[in-house]
Amino acid sequence: FFQAEDGIRDYKVTGVQTCALPIFEVGALSVREWFEGVQRRAPEVLGTEIDMDAYIHFMATMPVGVHWCVVHAARDLRAAGLPLGLLTNNVAEWGENWRSTFPVDELFEVVVDSSAVRLRKPDRRIYLLTCERLGVDPDAVVFVDDNVANCASARSLGMDAVLFGEDPFAAVAELHDILERRGVVTTR
C-alpha cells in the first residue's frame, strides 16, 4: 500500500491507503519512489523487513510472459489487414525491457502505454484514446486482456472482450470465433 499525497495526477486520495501500482503505471511515481515505498511498507504488509537486493533482483529478472500462439495470431490478423493496437498498463522505466521480448512494432500499428498517456485500464478514457489512434469505433474492437475489470470496462464501451486466462489457445480460438461472427475470415 502507498500513502498517496493530494495532487498526484488523477489519483487524489489524501490520507487513504491505496495500491501504488496505478500511480506507478501512469508515471506519477519514479522507480526510486516505488522501491522506497516497497521498503517502507514491507514490515506492515509482510510482517518483516524486505531484502531489497533480492526484491530488486527478482523484479529485474522476472520474465515477461510471451505466448507465441498469440504473437502468430496477431501476425496473421495484421497480414489480413486488420488494424491492431496494443493497450498496456506499464511503467515507463520498464518499457524497453518488455518491448524487447516480442516484435511489438511489427505486430501493432498503435501502442498506447499507460505511463506515456497518464491513464490506465480500466479507465474508459484510455480505451477511447486507443480507438481514436487506431481510427476505429469501440464497437468495431475485440479487446483481449487478462483482467476481468479491464474486460468489463471494454464491454461497457460496446467492445467485444476476450478474457485471456491460463489457456492462450482458448483465448485465440474465442477471438477467432468473434471475428468469424463479424464476417472476418481468419486463419486458425
Coordinates of N, CA, C and O in Angstrom, one line a residue:
F1 N 0.8 -1.2 0.0 CA 0.0 0.0 0.0 C 0.9 1.2 0.0 O 2.0 1.2 0.5
F2 N 0.3 2.3 -0.5 CA 1.1 3.5 -0.7 C 0.3 4.7 0.0 O -0.9 4.8 -0.3
Q3 N 0.9 5.5 0.8 CA 0.2 6.6 1.3 C 0.3 7.8 0.3 O 1.3 8.4 0.1
A4 N -0.8 8.0 -0.4 CA -0.8 8.9 -1.5 C -0.9 10.3 -1.0 O -1.6 10.6 0.0
E5 N -0.4 11.3 -1.8 CA -0.5 12.7 -1.4 C -1.5 13.3 -2.4 O -1.7 12.9 -3.5
D6 N -2.2 14.3 -1.9 CA -3.1 15.1 -2.7 C -2.4 15.7 -3.9 O -1.3 16.2 -3.8
G7 N -3.0 15.6 -5.1 CA -2.4 16.2 -6.3 C -1.6 15.3 -7.2 O -1.0 15.8 -8.1
I8 N -1.5 14.0 -6.9 CA -0.8 13.1 -7.8 C -1.7 12.8 -8.9 O -2.5 11.9 -8.9
R9 N -1.6 13.5 -10.0 CA -2.4 13.4 -11.2 C -3.9 13.2 -10.9 O -4.4 14.0 -10.1
D10 N -4.5 12.2 -11.4 CA -5.9 12.0 -11.2 C -6.2 11.1 -9.9 O -7.3 10.8 -9.6
Y11 N -5.1 10.8 -9.2 CA -5.3 9.9 -8.0 C -5.2 10.7 -6.7 O -4.2 10.7 -6.0
K12 N -6.2 11.5 -6.5 CA -6.2 12.4 -5.3 C -6.9 11.7 -4.2 O -8.1 11.7 -4.1
V13 N -6.1 11.1 -3.3 CA -6.6 10.2 -2.3 C -5.9 10.5 -1.0 O -5.4 9.6 -0.3
T14 N -5.8 11.8 -0.6 CA -5.1 12.2 0.6 C -5.5 11.3 1.8 O -6.6 11.2 2.1
G15 N -4.4 10.8 2.5 CA -4.7 10.0 3.7 C -5.3 8.7 3.5 O -5.5 8.0 4.5
V16 N -5.6 8.3 2.3 CA -6.2 7.0 2.1 C -5.2 6.0 1.6 O -4.3 6.3 0.8
Q17 N -5.2 4.8 2.2 CA -4.3 3.7 1.7 C -4.8 3.2 0.4 O -5.9 2.9 0.2
T18 N -3.9 3.2 -0.6 CA -4.2 2.7 -1.9 C -3.1 2.0 -2.5 O -1.9 2.2 -2.1
C19 N -3.3 1.1 -3.4 CA -2.3 0.4 -4.1 C -1.5 1.3 -4.9 O -2.1 2.2 -5.6
A20 N -0.2 1.2 -4.9 CA 0.7 2.2 -5.6 C 0.8 1.9 -7.1 O 1.2 2.7 -7.9
L21 N 0.5 0.7 -7.5 CA 0.7 0.3 -8.9 C 0.0 1.2 -9.9 O 0.6 1.7 -10.9
P22 N -1.3 1.6 -9.7 CA -1.9 2.5 -10.6 C -1.2 3.9 -10.7 O -1.0 4.4 -11.8
I23 N -0.6 4.3 -9.6 CA 0.1 5.6 -9.6 C 1.4 5.4 -10.3 O 1.9 6.3 -11.1
F24 N 2.1 4.3 -10.1 CA 3.3 4.0 -10.8 C 3.1 3.8 -12.3 O 3.9 4.3 -13.1
E25 N 2.0 3.2 -12.7 CA 1.8 2.9 -14.1 C 1.4 4.1 -14.9 O 1.3 4.1 -16.1
V26 N 1.1 5.2 -14.3 CA 0.8 6.4 -15.0 C 1.9 7.5 -14.9 O 1.7 8.6 -15.2
G27 N 3.0 7.0 -14.4 CA 4.2 7.8 -14.3 C 4.2 8.9 -13.2 O 5.1 9.8 -13.2
A28 N 3.4 8.7 -12.2 CA 3.3 9.7 -11.1 C 4.3 9.3 -10.0 O 4.4 10.1 -9.0
L29 N 4.9 8.1 -10.1 CA 5.9 7.7 -9.1 C 7.2 7.3 -10.0 O 7.0 6.6 -11.0
S30 N 8.3 7.6 -9.5 CA 9.6 7.2 -10.1 C 9.9 5.8 -9.6 O 9.3 5.3 -8.6
V31 N 10.8 5.1 -10.3 CA 11.2 3.8 -9.8 C 11.8 3.9 -8.4 O 11.5 3.1 -7.6
R32 N 12.6 4.9 -8.2 CA 13.2 5.1 -6.8 C 12.1 5.2 -5.8 O 12.1 4.6 -4.7
E33 N 11.0 6.1 -6.1 CA 9.9 6.2 -5.1 C 9.2 4.9 -4.9 O 8.7 4.6 -3.8
W34 N 9.0 4.1 -6.0 CA 8.3 2.8 -5.9 C 9.1 1.9 -4.9 O 8.5 1.3 -4.0
F35 N 10.4 1.8 -5.2 CA 11.2 0.9 -4.3 C 11.3 1.4 -2.9 O 11.3 0.6 -2.0
E36 N 11.4 2.7 -2.7 CA 11.3 3.2 -1.3 C 10.0 2.9 -0.7 O 10.0 2.6 0.5
G37 N 8.9 3.0 -1.4 CA 7.6 2.7 -0.8 C 7.5 1.2 -0.5 O 7.0 0.8 0.5
V38 N 8.1 0.3 -1.4 CA 8.0 -1.1 -1.1 C 8.8 -1.4 0.2 O 8.3 -2.1 1.1
Q39 N 10.0 -0.8 0.4 CA 10.8 -1.0 1.6 C 10.1 -0.4 2.8 O 10.0 -1.1 3.9
R40 N 9.5 0.7 2.7 CA 8.8 1.3 3.8 C 7.5 0.5 4.3 O 7.2 0.4 5.4
R41 N 6.8 0.0 3.3 CA 5.6 -0.7 3.6 C 5.8 -2.2 4.0 O 4.9 -2.8 4.5
A42 N 6.9 -2.8 3.6 CA 7.1 -4.2 3.8 C 6.8 -4.7 5.3 O 6.1 -5.7 5.4
P43 N 7.3 -4.0 6.3 CA 7.0 -4.6 7.6 C 5.5 -4.7 8.0 O 5.1 -5.7 8.5
E44 N 4.8 -3.7 7.5 CA 3.3 -3.7 7.8 C 2.6 -4.8 6.9 O 1.8 -5.6 7.4
V45 N 3.0 -4.9 5.6 CA 2.3 -5.8 4.7 C 2.8 -7.2 4.9 O 2.0 -8.1 4.9
L46 N 4.1 -7.4 5.0 CA 4.7 -8.7 5.1 C 4.9 -9.2 6.5 O 5.2 -10.4 6.7
G47 N 5.0 -8.3 7.4 CA 5.3 -8.7 8.8 C 6.7 -8.7 9.1 O 7.1 -9.2 10.2
T48 N 7.6 -8.3 8.1 CA 9.0 -8.4 8.3 C 9.7 -7.4 7.3 O 9.0 -6.9 6.4
E49 N 10.9 -7.1 7.6 CA 11.7 -6.2 6.6 C 11.8 -7.0 5.3 O 11.8 -8.2 5.3
I50 N 12.0 -6.3 4.2 CA 12.2 -7.0 3.0 C 13.7 -6.9 2.6 O 14.3 -5.9 2.9
D51 N 14.2 -8.0 2.0 CA 15.5 -8.0 1.4 C 15.5 -7.3 0.1 O 15.1 -7.9 -0.9
M52 N 15.8 -6.0 0.1 CA 15.7 -5.2 -1.1 C 16.6 -5.7 -2.3 O 16.2 -5.6 -3.4
D53 N 17.8 -6.2 -2.0 CA 18.6 -6.7 -3.0 C 17.9 -7.9 -3.7 O 17.9 -8.0 -4.9
A54 N 17.3 -8.8 -2.9 CA 16.6 -9.9 -3.5 C 15.4 -9.5 -4.3 O 15.1 -10.0 -5.4
Y55 N 14.6 -8.5 -3.8 CA 13.5 -8.0 -4.4 C 13.8 -7.3 -5.8 O 13.2 -7.6 -6.8
I56 N 14.9 -6.5 -5.8 CA 15.3 -5.8 -7.0 C 15.8 -6.8 -8.0 O 15.5 -6.7 -9.2
H57 N 16.5 -7.9 -7.6 CA 16.9 -8.9 -8.5 C 15.7 -9.6 -9.1 O 15.7 -9.9 -10.3
F58 N 14.7 -9.9 -8.3 CA 13.5 -10.6 -8.7 C 12.8 -9.7 -9.8 O 12.5 -10.2 -10.9
M59 N 12.7 -8.4 -9.5 CA 12.0 -7.5 -10.4 C 12.8 -7.4 -11.7 O 12.2 -7.3 -12.8
A60 N 14.1 -7.4 -11.7 CA 14.9 -7.2 -12.9 C 15.0 -8.5 -13.7 O 15.2 -8.4 -14.9
T61 N 14.8 -9.6 -13.1 CA 15.0 -10.9 -13.9 C 13.6 -11.6 -14.1 O 13.6 -12.6 -14.8
M62 N 12.5 -11.0 -13.6 CA 11.2 -11.6 -13.8 C 10.9 -11.7 -15.3 O 10.9 -10.6 -15.9
P63 N 10.7 -12.8 -15.8 CA 10.4 -12.9 -17.3 C 9.1 -12.3 -17.6 O 8.1 -12.4 -16.9
V64 N 9.0 -11.7 -18.8 CA 7.8 -11.2 -19.4 C 7.2 -12.4 -20.1 O 7.9 -13.0 -20.9
G65 N 6.0 -12.8 -19.8 CA 5.3 -14.0 -20.4 C 4.9 -13.6 -21.9 O 4.0 -12.8 -22.1
V66 N 5.5 -14.3 -22.8 CA 5.1 -14.2 -24.2 C 4.5 -15.5 -24.7 O 5.1 -16.5 -24.5
H67 N 3.2 -15.4 -25.1 CA 2.5 -16.6 -25.6 C 2.6 -16.5 -27.2 O 2.0 -15.7 -27.8
W68 N 3.5 -17.4 -27.7 CA 3.8 -17.3 -29.1 C 2.6 -17.6 -30.0 O 2.5 -17.1 -31.1
C69 N 1.6 -18.4 -29.5 CA 0.4 -18.6 -30.4 C -0.4 -17.2 -30.5 O -1.0 -17.0 -31.6
V70 N -0.3 -16.4 -29.5 CA -0.9 -15.1 -29.6 C -0.1 -14.2 -30.6 O -0.7 -13.4 -31.4
V71 N 1.2 -14.2 -30.5 CA 2.0 -13.5 -31.5 C 1.7 -13.9 -32.9 O 1.5 -13.1 -33.8
H72 N 1.6 -15.2 -33.2 CA 1.3 -15.7 -34.5 C -0.1 -15.3 -34.9 O -0.3 -14.9 -36.1
A73 N -1.1 -15.3 -34.0 CA -2.4 -14.9 -34.3 C -2.4 -13.4 -34.7 O -3.1 -13.0 -35.7
A74 N -1.7 -12.6 -33.9 CA -1.6 -11.1 -34.2 C -1.0 -10.9 -35.6 O -1.5 -10.1 -36.4
R75 N 0.1 -11.6 -35.9 CA 0.7 -11.5 -37.2 C -0.2 -11.8 -38.3 O -0.3 -11.1 -39.3
D76 N -1.0 -12.9 -38.2 CA -2.0 -13.3 -39.2 C -3.1 -12.3 -39.4 O -3.5 -11.9 -40.5
L77 N -3.6 -11.7 -38.3 CA -4.6 -10.7 -38.3 C -4.1 -9.4 -39.0 O -4.8 -8.8 -39.8
R78 N -2.9 -9.1 -38.6 CA -2.3 -7.9 -39.2 C -2.1 -8.1 -40.7 O -2.4 -7.2 -41.5
A79 N -1.6 -9.3 -41.1 CA -1.4 -9.6 -42.5 C -2.8 -9.6 -43.3 O -2.8 -9.2 -44.5
A80 N -3.9 -9.9 -42.6 CA -5.2 -9.8 -43.2 C -5.7 -8.4 -43.3 O -6.8 -8.2 -43.8
G81 N -5.0 -7.4 -42.9 CA -5.3 -6.0 -43.0 C -6.1 -5.5 -41.8 O -6.6 -4.3 -41.9
L82 N -6.2 -6.2 -40.7 CA -7.0 -5.7 -39.6 C -6.1 -4.7 -38.8 O -4.9 -5.0 -38.6
P83 N -6.6 -3.6 -38.4 CA -5.8 -2.7 -37.6 C -5.6 -3.3 -36.2 O -6.6 -3.7 -35.5
L84 N -4.4 -3.3 -35.7 CA -4.2 -3.9 -34.3 C -3.5 -2.9 -33.5 O -2.6 -2.2 -33.9
G85 N -4.0 -2.8 -32.2 CA -3.4 -1.9 -31.3 C -3.1 -2.6 -30.0 O -3.7 -3.7 -29.7
L86 N -2.1 -2.1 -29.3 CA -1.7 -2.7 -28.0 C -1.9 -1.6 -26.9 O -1.4 -0.5 -27.0
L87 N -2.8 -2.0 -26.0 CA -3.0 -1.1 -24.8 C -2.5 -1.7 -23.6 O -2.9 -2.8 -23.2
T88 N -1.5 -1.1 -23.0 CA -0.8 -1.7 -21.9 C -0.7 -0.8 -20.7 O -0.5 0.4 -20.8
N89 N -1.0 -1.4 -19.5 CA -0.6 -0.7 -18.2 C 0.8 -1.0 -18.0 O 1.2 -2.2 -17.8
N90 N 1.7 0.0 -17.9 CA 3.1 -0.3 -17.8 C 3.8 0.8 -17.1 O 3.2 1.9 -16.8
V91 N 5.1 0.6 -16.8 CA 5.9 1.6 -16.1 C 7.0 2.0 -17.1 O 7.6 1.2 -17.8
A92 N 7.1 3.3 -17.2 CA 8.0 3.9 -18.3 C 9.4 3.3 -18.3 O 9.9 3.0 -19.3
E93 N 10.0 3.2 -17.1 CA 11.3 2.7 -17.0 C 11.5 1.2 -17.4 O 12.6 0.7 -17.6
W94 N 10.4 0.5 -17.5 CA 10.4 -0.9 -17.9 C 10.1 -1.1 -19.3 O 10.1 -2.3 -19.8
G95 N 9.8 0.0 -20.1 CA 9.3 -0.1 -21.4 C 10.3 -0.9 -22.4 O 9.8 -1.7 -23.1
E96 N 11.5 -0.5 -22.3 CA 12.5 -1.2 -23.2 C 12.6 -2.7 -22.9 O 12.7 -3.5 -23.9
N97 N 12.4 -3.1 -21.7 CA 12.6 -4.5 -21.3 C 11.4 -5.3 -21.9 O 11.7 -6.3 -22.6
W98 N 10.2 -4.9 -21.7 CA 9.1 -5.7 -22.3 C 9.0 -5.6 -23.8 O 8.7 -6.6 -24.4
R99 N 9.4 -4.5 -24.3 CA 9.3 -4.3 -25.8 C 10.3 -5.2 -26.5 O 10.2 -5.5 -27.7
S100 N 11.4 -5.5 -25.8 CA 12.4 -6.3 -26.4 C 12.1 -7.8 -26.5 O 12.8 -8.6 -27.1
T101 N 11.0 -8.2 -25.8 CA 10.7 -9.7 -25.7 C 9.8 -10.2 -26.9 O 9.7 -11.4 -27.0
F102 N 9.2 -9.3 -27.7 CA 8.5 -9.8 -28.8 C 8.4 -8.6 -29.8 O 8.6 -7.5 -29.5
P103 N 8.0 -8.9 -31.1 CA 8.0 -7.9 -32.1 C 6.9 -6.9 -32.1 O 6.0 -6.9 -32.9
V104 N 6.9 -6.0 -31.1 CA 5.8 -5.1 -30.9 C 5.5 -4.2 -32.1 O 4.3 -4.1 -32.5
D105 N 6.5 -3.6 -32.7 CA 6.3 -2.7 -33.8 C 5.8 -3.4 -35.0 O 5.1 -2.8 -35.9
E106 N 6.2 -4.6 -35.2 CA 5.8 -5.4 -36.4 C 4.3 -5.8 -36.2 O 3.5 -5.7 -37.2
L107 N 3.9 -6.0 -35.0 CA 2.5 -6.6 -34.8 C 1.4 -5.5 -34.6 O 0.3 -5.7 -35.0
F108 N 1.8 -4.3 -34.1 CA 0.8 -3.3 -33.7 C 1.1 -2.0 -34.4 O 2.2 -1.5 -34.2
E109 N 0.1 -1.5 -35.0 CA 0.3 -0.1 -35.6 C 0.2 1.0 -34.6 O 0.7 2.1 -34.8
V110 N -0.5 0.7 -33.5 CA -0.6 1.7 -32.4 C -0.3 1.0 -31.1 O -0.8 -0.1 -30.8
V111 N 0.5 1.6 -30.3 CA 0.8 1.2 -28.9 C 0.5 2.3 -28.0 O 1.0 3.4 -28.1
V112 N -0.5 2.1 -27.0 CA -0.8 3.1 -26.0 C -0.4 2.5 -24.7 O -0.8 1.5 -24.2
D113 N 0.6 3.2 -24.1 CA 1.2 2.8 -22.9 C 0.8 3.7 -21.8 O 0.9 5.0 -21.9
S114 N 0.2 3.2 -20.7 CA -0.3 3.9 -19.6 C 0.7 5.0 -19.1 O 0.3 6.1 -18.7
S115 N 1.9 4.6 -19.0 CA 2.9 5.5 -18.4 C 3.1 6.7 -19.3 O 3.5 7.8 -18.8
A116 N 2.9 6.6 -20.6 CA 3.1 7.7 -21.5 C 1.9 8.6 -21.6 O 2.1 9.8 -21.8
V117 N 0.7 8.0 -21.4 CA -0.5 8.9 -21.6 C -1.1 9.2 -20.3 O -2.1 10.0 -20.2
R118 N -0.6 8.7 -19.2 CA -1.0 9.1 -17.8 C -2.5 8.7 -17.5 O -3.2 9.3 -16.8
L119 N -2.9 7.6 -18.2 CA -4.2 6.9 -17.9 C -3.9 5.4 -17.9 O -2.8 5.0 -18.4
R120 N -4.8 4.7 -17.3 CA -4.5 3.2 -17.3 C -5.9 2.5 -17.3 O -6.9 3.1 -16.9
K121 N -5.8 1.3 -17.8 CA -7.0 0.4 -17.7 C -7.3 0.2 -16.3 O -6.4 0.1 -15.5
P122 N -8.6 0.2 -15.9 CA -9.8 0.2 -16.7 C -10.4 1.5 -16.9 O -11.6 1.6 -17.2
D123 N -9.7 2.6 -16.8 CA -10.3 3.9 -17.1 C -10.7 4.0 -18.6 O -10.0 3.7 -19.5
R124 N -12.0 4.3 -18.8 CA -12.6 4.3 -20.1 C -11.9 5.2 -21.1 O -11.8 4.9 -22.3
R125 N -11.3 6.2 -20.6 CA -10.6 7.2 -21.5 C -9.5 6.6 -22.2 O -9.2 7.0 -23.4
I126 N -8.8 5.6 -21.6 CA -7.6 5.1 -22.3 C -8.1 4.1 -23.5 O -7.4 4.1 -24.5
Y127 N -9.2 3.5 -23.3 CA -9.8 2.7 -24.4 C -10.2 3.6 -25.6 O -9.9 3.3 -26.7
L128 N -10.8 4.7 -25.2 CA -11.3 5.6 -26.3 C -10.1 6.3 -27.0 O -10.1 6.5 -28.2
L129 N -9.0 6.6 -26.2 CA -7.8 7.1 -26.8 C -7.2 6.1 -27.8 O -6.8 6.4 -28.9
T130 N -7.2 4.8 -27.4 CA -6.6 3.8 -28.3 C -7.5 3.7 -29.6 O -6.9 3.6 -30.7
C131 N -8.8 3.7 -29.4 CA -9.7 3.6 -30.6 C -9.4 4.8 -31.5 O -9.4 4.7 -32.7
E132 N -9.3 6.0 -30.9 CA -9.1 7.2 -31.7 C -7.8 7.1 -32.5 O -7.7 7.4 -33.7
R133 N -6.7 6.6 -31.8 CA -5.4 6.4 -32.5 C -5.5 5.4 -33.6 O -4.7 5.4 -34.6
L134 N -6.3 4.3 -33.4 CA -6.5 3.3 -34.4 C -7.4 3.7 -35.5 O -7.5 3.1 -36.6
G135 N -8.2 4.7 -35.3 CA -9.2 5.2 -36.3 C -10.4 4.3 -36.4 O -11.0 4.1 -37.4
V136 N -10.8 3.7 -35.2 CA -12.0 2.8 -35.2 C -12.9 3.2 -34.1 O -12.5 3.8 -33.1
D137 N -14.2 2.8 -34.2 CA -15.2 3.0 -33.2 C -15.1 1.8 -32.2 O -14.7 0.7 -32.6
P138 N -15.4 2.1 -30.9 CA -15.3 1.0 -29.9 C -16.1 -0.3 -30.3 O -15.6 -1.4 -30.1
D139 N -17.2 -0.1 -31.0 CA -18.0 -1.3 -31.3 C -17.3 -2.2 -32.4 O -17.8 -3.3 -32.7
A140 N -16.3 -1.7 -33.0 CA -15.5 -2.4 -34.0 C -14.4 -3.2 -33.4 O -13.7 -4.0 -34.1
V141 N -14.2 -3.1 -32.1 CA -13.0 -3.6 -31.4 C -13.3 -4.9 -30.7 O -14.4 -5.1 -30.1
V142 N -12.3 -5.9 -30.8 CA -12.3 -7.0 -30.0 C -11.1 -6.8 -29.0 O -10.0 -6.8 -29.5
F143 N -11.4 -6.7 -27.8 CA -10.4 -6.4 -26.8 C -10.0 -7.7 -26.1 O -10.9 -8.5 -25.6
V144 N -8.7 -8.0 -25.9 CA -8.2 -9.2 -25.3 C -7.4 -8.7 -24.1 O -6.5 -7.9 -24.2
D145 N -7.7 -9.3 -22.9 CA -6.9 -8.8 -21.7 C -7.0 -10.0 -20.7 O -7.9 -10.8 -20.7
D146 N -6.1 -9.9 -19.7 CA -6.1 -11.0 -18.6 C -6.7 -10.5 -17.3 O -6.6 -11.1 -16.3
N147 N -7.4 -9.4 -17.4 CA -8.0 -8.8 -16.2 C -9.5 -8.6 -16.4 O -10.0 -8.0 -17.3
V148 N -10.3 -9.1 -15.5 CA -11.8 -9.1 -15.5 C -12.3 -7.7 -15.6 O -13.2 -7.3 -16.4
A149 N -11.8 -6.8 -14.7 CA -12.2 -5.4 -14.7 C -11.9 -4.7 -16.0 O -12.7 -3.9 -16.5
N150 N -10.8 -5.0 -16.6 CA -10.4 -4.3 -17.9 C -11.4 -4.8 -19.0 O -11.8 -4.0 -19.8
C151 N -11.7 -6.1 -19.0 CA -12.7 -6.6 -20.0 C -14.0 -6.0 -19.8 O -14.7 -5.6 -20.7
A152 N -14.5 -5.8 -18.5 CA -15.8 -5.2 -18.2 C -15.8 -3.8 -18.7 O -16.8 -3.3 -19.3
S153 N -14.8 -3.1 -18.5 CA -14.7 -1.7 -19.0 C -14.8 -1.6 -20.5 O -15.5 -0.8 -21.0
A154 N -14.1 -2.5 -21.2 CA -14.2 -2.6 -22.6 C -15.6 -2.9 -23.1 O -16.1 -2.2 -24.0
R155 N -16.2 -3.8 -22.4 CA -17.6 -4.2 -22.8 C -18.6 -3.0 -22.6 O -19.5 -2.8 -23.4
S156 N -18.3 -2.2 -21.5 CA -19.2 -1.1 -21.3 C -19.1 0.0 -22.4 O -20.0 0.8 -22.5
L157 N -18.1 -0.1 -23.2 CA -18.0 0.9 -24.3 C -18.5 0.3 -25.6 O -18.4 0.9 -26.7
G158 N -19.0 -1.0 -25.5 CA -19.5 -1.6 -26.7 C -18.5 -2.6 -27.4 O -18.8 -3.1 -28.5
M159 N -17.4 -2.8 -26.8 CA -16.4 -3.7 -27.4 C -16.7 -5.1 -27.1 O -17.3 -5.4 -26.0
D160 N -16.4 -6.1 -27.9 CA -16.4 -7.5 -27.5 C -15.1 -7.6 -26.7 O -14.1 -6.9 -27.0
A161 N -15.1 -8.5 -25.8 CA -13.9 -8.7 -25.0 C -13.6 -10.2 -24.7 O -14.6 -11.0 -24.5
V162 N -12.4 -10.6 -24.8 CA -11.9 -11.9 -24.5 C -11.1 -11.9 -23.3 O -10.1 -11.2 -23.3
L163 N -11.5 -12.6 -22.3 CA -10.7 -12.7 -21.1 C -9.6 -13.8 -21.3 O -9.9 -15.0 -21.5
F164 N -8.4 -13.3 -21.3 CA -7.2 -14.2 -21.5 C -6.9 -14.9 -20.2 O -6.4 -14.3 -19.3
G165 N -7.2 -16.2 -20.1 CA -6.9 -17.0 -18.9 C -5.6 -17.8 -19.0 O -4.7 -17.4 -19.7
E166 N -5.7 -18.9 -18.4 CA -4.5 -19.8 -18.4 C -4.2 -20.5 -19.7 O -3.1 -20.9 -19.9
D167 N -5.2 -20.6 -20.6 CA -5.0 -21.3 -21.8 C -5.0 -20.3 -23.0 O -6.0 -19.9 -23.4
P168 N -3.8 -19.9 -23.5 CA -3.7 -19.0 -24.6 C -4.4 -19.4 -25.8 O -5.0 -18.6 -26.6
F169 N -4.4 -20.8 -26.1 CA -5.1 -21.3 -27.3 C -6.6 -21.1 -27.2 O -7.2 -20.8 -28.3
A170 N -7.2 -21.2 -26.1 CA -8.6 -21.0 -25.9 C -8.9 -19.5 -26.2 O -10.0 -19.2 -26.8
A171 N -8.1 -18.6 -25.7 CA -8.3 -17.2 -25.9 C -8.2 -16.8 -27.4 O -9.1 -16.1 -28.0
V172 N -7.3 -17.4 -28.1 CA -7.1 -17.2 -29.6 C -8.3 -17.8 -30.3 O -8.9 -17.1 -31.2
A173 N -8.8 -18.9 -29.9 CA -10.0 -19.5 -30.5 C -11.2 -18.7 -30.3 O -12.0 -18.5 -31.2
E174 N -11.4 -18.1 -29.1 CA -12.5 -17.2 -28.8 C -12.4 -16.0 -29.7 O -13.4 -15.5 -30.2
L175 N -11.2 -15.4 -29.8 CA -11.0 -14.3 -30.7 C -11.4 -14.6 -32.1 O -12.2 -13.8 -32.7
H176 N -11.0 -15.7 -32.6 CA -11.4 -16.1 -34.0 C -12.9 -16.3 -34.1 O -13.5 -15.9 -35.1
D177 N -13.5 -16.9 -33.1 CA -15.0 -17.1 -33.2 C -15.7 -15.7 -33.3 O -16.6 -15.6 -34.1
I178 N -15.3 -14.8 -32.5 CA -15.9 -13.4 -32.5 C -15.7 -12.8 -33.9 O -16.6 -12.3 -34.5
L179 N -14.5 -12.9 -34.4 CA -14.2 -12.3 -35.7 C -15.0 -13.0 -36.8 O -15.6 -12.3 -37.7
E180 N -15.1 -14.3 -36.7 CA -15.9 -15.0 -37.8 C -17.4 -14.6 -37.7 O -18.0 -14.5 -38.7
R181 N -17.9 -14.4 -36.5 CA -19.3 -14.0 -36.3 C -19.5 -12.6 -36.9 O -20.6 -12.3 -37.4
R182 N -18.4 -11.8 -37.0 CA -18.5 -10.5 -37.5 C -18.2 -10.5 -39.1 O -18.2 -9.5 -39.7
G183 N -18.0 -11.7 -39.6 CA -17.8 -11.9 -41.0 C -16.3 -11.7 -41.4 O -16.0 -11.6 -42.6
V184 N -15.4 -11.7 -40.5 CA -14.0 -11.6 -40.8 C -13.4 -13.0 -40.9 O -13.5 -13.8 -40.0
V185 N -12.9 -13.3 -42.1 CA -12.3 -14.6 -42.3 C -10.9 -14.6 -41.7 O -10.1 -13.8 -42.0
T186 N -10.6 -15.6 -40.8 CA -9.3 -15.7 -40.2 C -8.7 -17.1 -40.4 O -9.4 -18.0 -40.8
T187 N -7.4 -17.2 -40.3 CA -6.8 -18.5 -40.3 C -6.6 -19.0 -38.9 O -6.4 -18.2 -38.0
R188 N -6.8 -20.2 -38.7 CA -6.7 -20.8 -37.4 C -5.5 -21.7 -37.3 O -5.1 -22.3 -38.1

